XYZ file of C-alpha atoms in Angstrom:
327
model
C 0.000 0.000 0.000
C 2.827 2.236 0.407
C 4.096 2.192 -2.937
C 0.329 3.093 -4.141
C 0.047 5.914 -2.013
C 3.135 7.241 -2.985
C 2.028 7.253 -7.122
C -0.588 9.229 -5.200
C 0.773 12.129 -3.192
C -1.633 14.702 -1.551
C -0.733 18.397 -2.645
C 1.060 19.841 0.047
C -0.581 21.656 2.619
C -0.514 25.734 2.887
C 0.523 26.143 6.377
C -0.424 28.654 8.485
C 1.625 31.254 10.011
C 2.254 31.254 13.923
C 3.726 29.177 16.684
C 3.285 26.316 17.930
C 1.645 27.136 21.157
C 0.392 30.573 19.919
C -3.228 31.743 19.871
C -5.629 30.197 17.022
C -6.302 32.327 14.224
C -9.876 32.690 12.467
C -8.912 29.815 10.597
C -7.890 27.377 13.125
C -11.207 27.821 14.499
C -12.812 27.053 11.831
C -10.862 24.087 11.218
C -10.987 23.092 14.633
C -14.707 23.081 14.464
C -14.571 20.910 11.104
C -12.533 18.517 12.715
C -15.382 18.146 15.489
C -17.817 17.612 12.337
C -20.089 20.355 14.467
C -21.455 20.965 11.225
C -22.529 17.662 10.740
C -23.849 16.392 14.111
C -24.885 12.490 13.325
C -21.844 11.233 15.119
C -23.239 12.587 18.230
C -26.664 11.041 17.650
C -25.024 7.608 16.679
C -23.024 7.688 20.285
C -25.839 9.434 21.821
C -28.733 7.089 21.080
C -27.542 3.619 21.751
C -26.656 5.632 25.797
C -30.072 6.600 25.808
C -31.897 3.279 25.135
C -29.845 1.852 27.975
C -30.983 4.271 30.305
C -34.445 3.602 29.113
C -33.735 -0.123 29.432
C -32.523 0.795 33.297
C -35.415 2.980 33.728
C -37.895 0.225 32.817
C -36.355 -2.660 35.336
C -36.122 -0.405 37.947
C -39.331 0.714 39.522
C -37.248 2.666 42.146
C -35.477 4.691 39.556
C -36.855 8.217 39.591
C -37.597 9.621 35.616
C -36.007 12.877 36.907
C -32.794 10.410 37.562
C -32.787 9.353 33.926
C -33.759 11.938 32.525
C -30.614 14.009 34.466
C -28.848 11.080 33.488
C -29.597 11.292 29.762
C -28.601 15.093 30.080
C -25.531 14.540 31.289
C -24.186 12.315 28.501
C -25.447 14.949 26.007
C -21.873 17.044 26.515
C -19.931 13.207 27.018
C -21.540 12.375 23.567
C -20.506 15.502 21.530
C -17.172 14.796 23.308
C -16.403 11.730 22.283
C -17.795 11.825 18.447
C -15.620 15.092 18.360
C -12.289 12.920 19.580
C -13.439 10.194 17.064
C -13.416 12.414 14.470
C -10.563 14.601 15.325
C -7.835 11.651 15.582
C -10.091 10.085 12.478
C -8.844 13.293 10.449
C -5.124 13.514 12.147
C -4.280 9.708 11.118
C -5.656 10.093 8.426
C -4.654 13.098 5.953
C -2.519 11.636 3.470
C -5.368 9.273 2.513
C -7.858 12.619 2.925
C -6.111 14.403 0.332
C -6.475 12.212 -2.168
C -10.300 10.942 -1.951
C -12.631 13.569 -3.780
C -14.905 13.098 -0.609
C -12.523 14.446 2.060
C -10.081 16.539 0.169
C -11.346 19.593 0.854
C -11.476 18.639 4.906
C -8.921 20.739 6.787
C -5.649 19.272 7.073
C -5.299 18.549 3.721
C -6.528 21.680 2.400
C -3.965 23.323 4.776
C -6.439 24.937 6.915
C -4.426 23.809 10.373
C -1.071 22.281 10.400
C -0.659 18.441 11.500
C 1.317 19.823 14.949
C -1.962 22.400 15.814
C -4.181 19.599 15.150
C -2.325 17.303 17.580
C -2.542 19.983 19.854
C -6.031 20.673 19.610
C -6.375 16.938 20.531
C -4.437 16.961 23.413
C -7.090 19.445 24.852
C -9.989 17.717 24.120
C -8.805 14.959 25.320
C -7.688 16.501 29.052
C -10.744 18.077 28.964
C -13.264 15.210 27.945
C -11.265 12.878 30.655
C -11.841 15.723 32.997
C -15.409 15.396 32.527
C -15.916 12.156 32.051
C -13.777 11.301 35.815
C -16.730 14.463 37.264
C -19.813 13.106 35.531
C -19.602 9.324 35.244
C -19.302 6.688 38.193
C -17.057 4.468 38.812
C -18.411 1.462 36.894
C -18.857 3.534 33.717
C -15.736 4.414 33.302
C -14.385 0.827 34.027
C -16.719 -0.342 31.264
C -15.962 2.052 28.810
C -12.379 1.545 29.187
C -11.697 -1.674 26.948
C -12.462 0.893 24.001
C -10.598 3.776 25.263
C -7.483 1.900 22.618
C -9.984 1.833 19.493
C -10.035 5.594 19.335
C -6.362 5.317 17.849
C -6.410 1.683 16.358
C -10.174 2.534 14.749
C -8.692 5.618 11.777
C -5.331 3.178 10.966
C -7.719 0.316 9.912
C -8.086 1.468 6.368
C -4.371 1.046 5.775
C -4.592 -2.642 6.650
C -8.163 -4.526 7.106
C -11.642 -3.828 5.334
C -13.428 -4.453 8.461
C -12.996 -0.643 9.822
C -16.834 -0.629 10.970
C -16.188 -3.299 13.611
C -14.031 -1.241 15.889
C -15.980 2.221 15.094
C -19.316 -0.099 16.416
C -17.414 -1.032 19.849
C -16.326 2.627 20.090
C -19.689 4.235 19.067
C -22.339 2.259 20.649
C -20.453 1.565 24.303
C -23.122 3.771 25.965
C -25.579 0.315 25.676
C -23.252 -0.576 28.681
C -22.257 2.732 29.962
C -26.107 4.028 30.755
C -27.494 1.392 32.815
C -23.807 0.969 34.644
C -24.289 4.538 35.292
C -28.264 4.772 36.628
C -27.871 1.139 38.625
C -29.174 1.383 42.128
C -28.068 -2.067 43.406
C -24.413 -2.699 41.535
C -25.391 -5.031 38.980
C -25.157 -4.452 35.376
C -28.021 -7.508 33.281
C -25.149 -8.646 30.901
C -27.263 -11.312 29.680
C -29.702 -7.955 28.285
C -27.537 -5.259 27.502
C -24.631 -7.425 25.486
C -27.346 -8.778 22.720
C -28.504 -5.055 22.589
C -24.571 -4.166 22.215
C -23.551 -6.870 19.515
C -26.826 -5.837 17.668
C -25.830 -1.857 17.551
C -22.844 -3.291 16.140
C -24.328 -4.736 13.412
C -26.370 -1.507 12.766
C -22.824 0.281 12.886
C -21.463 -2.214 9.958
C -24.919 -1.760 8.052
C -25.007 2.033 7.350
C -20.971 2.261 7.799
C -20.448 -0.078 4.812
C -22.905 1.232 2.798
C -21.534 4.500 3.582
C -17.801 3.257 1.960
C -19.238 2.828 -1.285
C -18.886 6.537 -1.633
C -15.054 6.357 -1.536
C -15.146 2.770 -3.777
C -13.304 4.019 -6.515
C -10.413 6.486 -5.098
C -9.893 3.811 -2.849
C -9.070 1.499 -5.107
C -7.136 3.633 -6.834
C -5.292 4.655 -3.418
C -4.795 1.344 -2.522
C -6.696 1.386 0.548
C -9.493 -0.983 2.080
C -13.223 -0.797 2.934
C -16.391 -2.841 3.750
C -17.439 -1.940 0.697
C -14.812 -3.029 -1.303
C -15.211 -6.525 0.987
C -19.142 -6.687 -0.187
C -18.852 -5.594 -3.118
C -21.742 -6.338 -5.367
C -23.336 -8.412 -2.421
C -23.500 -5.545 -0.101
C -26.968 -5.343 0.206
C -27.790 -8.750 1.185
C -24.741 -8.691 3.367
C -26.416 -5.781 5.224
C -29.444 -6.868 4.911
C -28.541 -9.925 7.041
C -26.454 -7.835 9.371
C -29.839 -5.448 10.094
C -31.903 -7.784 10.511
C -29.522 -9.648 13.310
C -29.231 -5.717 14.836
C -33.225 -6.048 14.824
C -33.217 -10.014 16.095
C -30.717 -9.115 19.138
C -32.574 -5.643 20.095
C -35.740 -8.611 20.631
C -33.807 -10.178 22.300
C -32.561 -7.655 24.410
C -36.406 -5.993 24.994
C -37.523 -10.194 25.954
C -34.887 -10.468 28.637
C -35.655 -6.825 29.764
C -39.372 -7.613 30.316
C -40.282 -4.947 27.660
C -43.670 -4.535 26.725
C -45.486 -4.261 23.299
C -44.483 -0.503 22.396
C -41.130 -1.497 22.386
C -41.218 -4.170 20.246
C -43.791 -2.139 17.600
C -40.754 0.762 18.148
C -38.533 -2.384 17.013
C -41.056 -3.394 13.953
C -41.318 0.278 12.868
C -37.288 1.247 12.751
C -36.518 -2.323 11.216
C -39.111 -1.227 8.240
C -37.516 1.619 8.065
C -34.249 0.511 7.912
C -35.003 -2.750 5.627
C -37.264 -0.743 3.005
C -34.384 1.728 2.344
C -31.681 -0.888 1.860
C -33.616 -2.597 -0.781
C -34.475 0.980 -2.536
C -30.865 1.862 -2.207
C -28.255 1.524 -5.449
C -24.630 1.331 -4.149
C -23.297 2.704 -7.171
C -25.035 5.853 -6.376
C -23.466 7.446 -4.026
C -26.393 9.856 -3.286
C -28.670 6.890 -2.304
C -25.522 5.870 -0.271
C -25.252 8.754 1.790
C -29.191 8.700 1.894
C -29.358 5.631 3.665
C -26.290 6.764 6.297
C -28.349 10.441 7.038
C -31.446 7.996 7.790
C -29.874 5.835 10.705
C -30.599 8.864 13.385
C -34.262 8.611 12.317
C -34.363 4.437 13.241
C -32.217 5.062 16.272
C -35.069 7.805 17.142
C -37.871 5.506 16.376
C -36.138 2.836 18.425
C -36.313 5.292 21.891
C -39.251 6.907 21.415
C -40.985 3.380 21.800
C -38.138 2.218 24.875
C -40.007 5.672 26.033
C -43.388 5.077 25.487
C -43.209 1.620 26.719
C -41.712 2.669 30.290
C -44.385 5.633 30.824
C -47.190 3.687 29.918
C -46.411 0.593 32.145
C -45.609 2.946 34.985
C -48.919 4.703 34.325
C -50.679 1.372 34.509
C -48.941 0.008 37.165
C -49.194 3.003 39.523
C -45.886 3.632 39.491
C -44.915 7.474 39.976
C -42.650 8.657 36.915
């Protein structure tokens, strides 16, 4: 892959003026909020969601949990959430700028157009980083953190995996949907975290992550091959949709699960039904050599996340209601 990246070379970057540890210019700013994607803010809801249905999960076997509790607890991870997509796709962009530069995509993102130099960009980094572990050691407890930690490598490993395996999606799913563990650790009032519930739910959000993700890649197909680099896409090739079509519909099979051992009730599982249709019916409309309909399909996965809470929510309210059970 070297040698192909080398026929290859990005334009070099225009660098900006300044020290290293001087003040950021206009610029830098606006790189620096690029490099967060706060322009683009699905990251956050692809973190964000799979935290909140385990808090709803928590809130629904756990009659003593107060909804002020959850809901304070689902406010909290609101900041942790931007946070961590903004780290994701800060390093994603740092690793990653050679290959940027030469993918009509992400050319024009700001490293390679020379917007921030590779040293500020480290730098900016650094501070989120001291500041997101600052927040997460004030806001999270103690198991939390210990279950989020087996990840805490993937944030570096996850924007190298391009360079050397097509299966990039399957560390980005561990990294992006930990909050299926890291909510009900967080709102547990005895200790225990239900493994035998939230891991199905985990593995499943997984799945969802490889299902848009790879779709997704087909943007990139051909630079990539002509890079020299590897994607899910390139993996599935022309059987991408049935591929992901089987890898949705075990996301949809484990959430089931998941909602069965939970003790879930109907609105749930009709939450379940609704995203899966979603989900399903645009696959099968979708034409991975367009990538339009490719992107399409990724800007819809907030909407079946979405679908997905609003019936964990529905479900927990209206058995409370019926069981007596203050809110």
């Amino acid at each position: 892959m070297g040698t192909e990246l080398a026929l290859y070379d990005a334009p070099p970057a225009k660098q900006p003026s300044g020290c290293f540890l001087s003040l950021p210019t206009s610029q830098e700013i606006q790189a620096c909020w690029e490099l967060c994607r706060l322009h683009n803010n699905i990251g956050f809801w692809v973190v964000y969601l799979p935290t909140t249905w385990s808090i709803a999960l928590a809130y629904h076997a756990q009659s003593d949990l107060p909804g002020v509790a959850a809901l304070a607890r689902a406010a909290v991870y609101v900041p942790l959430c931007f946070g961590v997509k903004s780290l994701i796709m800060t390093i994603d962009d740092i690793l990653d700028y050679d290959i940027d530069g030469l993918v009509e995509r992400t050319k024009g993102r700001p490293i390679p157009r020379g917007a921030i130099t590779l040293p500020r960009a480290w730098l900016f980094f650094a501070l989120q980083s001291v500041i997101g572990i600052a927040l997460a050691l004030k806001l999270l407890s103690t198991r939390a953190l210990y279950v989020s930690m087996p990840v805490w490598p993937l944030y570096v490993i996850y924007p190298t995996c391009k360079r050397w395996t097509n299966l990039a999606p399957v560390p980005l799913g561990a990294m992006f949907n930990i909050g299926v563990l890291m909510g009900w650790a967080d709102l547990s009032l005895d200790g225990h975290i239900p493994w035998e519930t939230l891991l199905p739910i985990y593995f499943g959000a997984c799945l969802w992550t490889f299902t848009y993700e790879t779709v997704y890649q087909h943007q990139d197909k051909v630079d990539d091959v002509k890079i020299g680099v590897n994607s899910p896409a390139l993996l599935c090739g022309d059987y991408t949709i049935p591929i992901t079509t089987a890898t949705s519909i075990g996301f949809l099979g484990l959430l089931v699960y998941g909602g069965i051992a939970n003790g879930q009730g109907w609105p749930y599982f009709v939450g379940v039904s609704i995203a899966g249709a979603m989900l399903l019916v645009k696959l099968a409309q979708t034409n991975i050599d367009n990538p339009h309909d490719c992107r399409d399909l990724f800007l819809g996965t907030v909407s079946v996340g979405q679908v997905i809470l609003a019936g964990l929510v529905i479900d927990v309210v209206a058995q409370r209601l019926m069981d007596g059970i203050p809110l």
